[in-house]
Short mmCIF file of C-alpha atoms in Angstrom, two decimals:
data_model
loop_
_atom_site.label_atom_id
_atom_site.label_comp_id
_atom_site.label_asym_id
_atom_site.label_seq_id
_atom_site.Cartn_x
_atom_site.Cartn_y
_atom_site.Cartn_z
CA GLY F 28 106.01 111.24 89.19
CA ALA F 29 109.24 112.59 87.78
CA ASP F 30 111.31 115.26 89.50
CA LEU F 31 110.32 118.21 87.31
CA LYS F 32 113.08 120.49 88.67
CA GLU F 33 115.63 117.87 87.63
CA ARG F 34 113.89 117.40 84.28
CA ALA F 35 114.08 121.14 83.54
CA LYS F 36 117.89 120.98 83.78
CA MET F 37 118.19 118.04 81.36
CA HIS F 38 119.24 118.34 77.74
CA SER F 39 116.57 117.03 75.33
CA SER F 40 118.70 113.96 74.56
CA GLU F 41 118.86 113.21 78.30
CA VAL F 42 115.08 113.46 78.59
CA SER F 43 114.55 110.86 75.86
CA SER F 44 117.01 108.51 77.52
CA PHE F 45 115.42 109.05 80.95
CA VAL F 46 111.90 108.36 79.67
CA SER F 47 113.11 105.30 77.76
CA ARG F 48 114.70 103.88 80.93
CA ALA F 49 111.55 104.65 82.93
CA ARG F 50 109.39 102.88 80.32
CA ALA F 51 111.70 99.84 80.36
CA THR F 52 111.66 99.67 84.17
CA ILE F 53 107.88 99.94 84.31
CA ASN F 54 107.57 97.24 81.63
CA GLU F 55 109.77 94.98 83.76
CA LEU F 56 107.36 95.51 86.66
CA ALA F 57 104.38 94.70 84.41
CA ASN F 58 106.07 91.50 83.28
CA LEU F 59 107.01 90.16 86.71
CA PRO F 60 105.80 86.55 86.95
CA VAL F 61 104.03 87.19 90.27
CA PRO F 62 100.97 89.27 91.17
CA THR F 63 101.73 92.94 91.81
CA ILE F 64 99.59 95.35 93.82
CA ALA F 65 99.94 99.14 93.84
CA ALA F 66 98.94 100.79 97.11
CA ILE F 67 98.20 104.49 96.59
CA ASP F 68 97.92 106.29 99.91
CA GLY F 69 98.94 109.73 98.65
CA THR F 70 99.62 111.12 95.21
CA ALA F 71 100.30 109.19 91.99
CA LEU F 72 100.69 111.69 89.16
CA GLY F 73 102.38 111.17 85.82
CA GLY F 74 105.03 108.49 86.17
CA GLY F 75 103.66 107.52 89.56
CA LEU F 76 100.34 106.55 88.03
CA GLU F 77 102.12 104.88 85.09
CA LEU F 78 103.94 102.73 87.65
CA ALA F 79 100.64 101.86 89.34
CA LEU F 80 99.02 101.06 85.98
CA ALA F 81 101.74 98.46 85.36
CA CYS F 82 100.59 96.57 88.46
CA ASP F 83 97.96 93.84 88.30
CA ILE F 84 95.77 95.44 90.96
CA ARG F 85 95.51 98.97 92.32
CA VAL F 86 94.20 99.94 95.75
CA ALA F 87 93.84 103.57 96.85
CA ALA F 88 92.74 105.63 99.79
CA SER F 89 89.66 107.74 99.07
CA SER F 90 91.82 110.84 99.61
CA ALA F 91 94.52 109.71 97.16
CA LYS F 92 95.13 111.81 94.06
CA MET F 93 95.82 110.22 90.66
CA GLY F 94 96.24 111.48 87.14
CA LEU F 95 98.27 111.53 83.96
CA VAL F 96 98.96 115.26 83.95
CA GLU F 97 101.72 115.44 81.36
CA THR F 98 99.74 117.48 78.81
CA LYS F 99 99.89 120.39 81.31
CA LEU F 100 103.64 120.33 80.66
CA ALA F 101 103.20 120.07 76.87
CA ILE F 102 104.32 116.43 76.85
CA ILE F 103 102.47 113.10 76.94
CA PRO F 104 102.66 110.15 79.30
CA GLY F 105 105.78 108.38 78.06
CA ALA F 106 106.21 105.38 80.33
CA GLY F 107 103.17 103.42 79.22
CA GLY F 108 100.31 105.68 80.28
CA THR F 109 98.85 106.22 76.81
CA GLN F 110 98.65 102.46 76.38
CA ARG F 111 97.78 101.14 79.84
CA LEU F 112 95.17 103.73 80.87
CA PRO F 113 92.87 103.06 77.85
CA ARG F 114 93.22 99.32 78.40
CA THR F 115 92.18 99.85 82.02
CA ILE F 116 89.31 102.36 81.82
CA GLY F 117 88.41 102.49 78.12
CA VAL F 118 89.62 104.65 75.25
CA SER F 119 87.21 107.59 75.45
CA LEU F 120 87.57 108.14 79.19
CA ALA F 121 91.36 107.71 79.02
CA LYS F 122 91.51 110.37 76.31
CA GLU F 123 89.38 112.69 78.44
CA LEU F 124 91.64 112.27 81.47
CA ILE F 125 94.88 112.66 79.49
CA PHE F 126 93.62 115.57 77.35
CA SER F 127 92.35 117.45 80.44
CA ALA F 128 95.24 116.43 82.76
CA ARG F 129 92.48 115.86 85.33
CA ILE F 130 93.35 114.58 88.78
CA VAL F 131 90.87 112.16 90.37
CA ASP F 132 90.50 111.03 93.97
CA GLY F 133 90.14 107.45 95.14
CA GLU F 134 86.34 107.44 94.95
CA GLU F 135 86.26 108.65 91.35
CA ALA F 136 89.14 106.32 90.44
CA LYS F 137 87.08 103.39 91.75
CA SER F 138 83.95 104.51 89.90
CA ILE F 139 85.79 104.63 86.55
CA GLY F 140 87.62 101.33 87.07
CA LEU F 141 91.09 102.81 87.51
CA ILE F 142 91.47 101.04 90.86
CA SER F 143 89.99 97.83 92.24
CA HIS F 144 89.50 98.92 95.84
CA VAL F 145 89.04 102.25 97.61
CA VAL F 146 89.43 102.57 101.39
CA GLU F 147 89.03 105.40 103.85
CA GLN F 148 92.39 106.76 104.92
CA ASN F 149 93.44 106.00 108.49
CA GLU F 150 95.44 108.09 110.97
CA ALA F 151 98.67 106.34 110.04
CA GLY F 152 98.16 107.22 106.37
CA ASP F 153 98.62 103.63 105.21
CA ALA F 154 95.06 102.38 104.62
CA ALA F 155 95.68 101.44 100.97
CA TYR F 156 98.90 99.66 101.92
CA ARG F 157 97.05 97.66 104.59
CA ARG F 158 94.32 96.69 102.09
CA ALA F 159 96.96 95.70 99.53
CA LEU F 160 98.69 93.57 102.15
CA ALA F 161 95.39 91.83 102.98
CA LEU F 162 94.92 91.07 99.27
CA ALA F 163 98.45 89.71 99.02
CA LYS F 164 97.72 87.40 101.96
CA GLU F 165 94.74 86.03 99.99
CA PHE F 166 97.08 85.26 97.07
CA LEU F 167 99.91 83.66 99.08
CA PRO F 168 98.35 80.22 99.72
CA GLN F 169 97.72 79.56 96.03
CA GLY F 170 99.96 77.40 93.86
CA PRO F 171 102.94 79.48 92.65
CA VAL F 172 103.11 77.86 89.20
CA ALA F 173 99.37 78.35 88.74
CA MET F 174 99.66 82.02 89.76
CA ARG F 175 102.49 82.59 87.28
CA VAL F 176 100.75 80.97 84.33
CA ALA F 177 97.35 82.50 85.20
CA LYS F 178 98.94 85.96 85.00
CA LEU F 179 100.65 85.02 81.74
CA ALA F 180 97.40 83.69 80.24
CA ILE F 181 95.47 86.82 81.20
CA ASN F 182 98.15 89.26 80.04
CA GLN F 183 98.76 87.56 76.70
CA GLY F 184 95.11 86.71 76.14
CA MET F 185 93.97 90.31 76.53
CA GLU F 186 96.11 91.32 73.54
CA VAL F 187 94.58 88.85 71.05
CA ASP F 188 91.20 87.61 69.79
CA LEU F 189 89.17 85.16 71.91
CA VAL F 190 90.08 82.03 69.91
CA THR F 191 93.80 82.79 70.22
CA GLY F 192 93.30 83.68 73.89
CA LEU F 193 91.69 80.32 74.55
CA ALA F 194 94.66 78.62 72.88
CA ILE F 195 96.98 80.60 75.18
CA GLU F 196 94.90 79.49 78.16
CA GLU F 197 95.14 75.86 77.04
CA ALA F 198 98.93 76.12 76.71
CA CYS F 199 99.22 77.74 80.14
CA TYR F 200 96.94 75.14 81.74
CA ALA F 201 99.14 72.42 80.26
CA GLN F 202 102.07 73.83 82.23
CA THR F 203 100.26 73.06 85.51
CA ILE F 204 99.43 69.42 84.71
CA PRO F 205 102.88 67.84 85.32
CA THR F 206 103.54 69.78 88.54
CA LYS F 207 103.91 68.26 91.98
CA ASP F 208 101.82 71.16 93.28
CA ARG F 209 98.81 69.99 91.25
CA ILE F 210 99.01 66.55 92.87
CA GLU F 211 99.47 68.18 96.29
CA GLY F 212 96.36 70.31 95.70
CA LEU F 213 94.27 67.24 94.88
CA LEU F 214 95.61 65.30 97.89
CA ALA F 215 95.01 68.25 100.22
CA PHE F 216 91.44 68.56 98.95
CA LYS F 217 90.84 64.83 99.42
CA GLU F 218 92.41 64.86 102.91
CA LYS F 219 90.57 68.08 103.89
CA ARG F 220 93.78 69.94 104.80
CA PRO F 221 95.51 73.06 103.54
CA PRO F 222 97.90 72.35 100.65
CA ARG F 223 101.66 72.78 101.06
CA TYR F 224 102.81 74.08 97.70
CA LYS F 225 106.49 74.28 96.79
CA GLY F 226 106.33 75.79 93.32
CA GLU F 227 107.25 72.49 91.70
#
């Protein structure tokens, strides 16, 4: 989250500018054309959780602590939290967590759908990072163009009605048809070998 000691020294105009820049940066992360995974091994409060919410997938240690706690400070989540948390866990539960400034651990976060995977923390303190890395290794062999347009189709489709979403999917699928990677995938399947994608 934000450095609250630094924030206390800021003029109100500086705070607005700071939050605006944070929101823009987090939006850039959300819009990256590749899969993003947040690994939460410790604490993700306020802006830290907003950053994680901008990722496609979240993994946390069972001992991790997460929450949008801004209302304790008489402010609201300002870097996307009021929009991304309800889209992730549902409106009513998001309101409850934001209104109460409640902090949840990894187990509760998994049970409410805030994270995709919960793991027991290890001695090194990097269990979530290791799980995130294993997930990333599952993603790596896939076709890069397909990964980019799949993310685009999902992200854009979730903001519209089903009929429009299906049209978005069709347009995204069309982007994969002329690629060399698509032909490589078919040849690799036919020849019973791993594909060698180049993102073309």
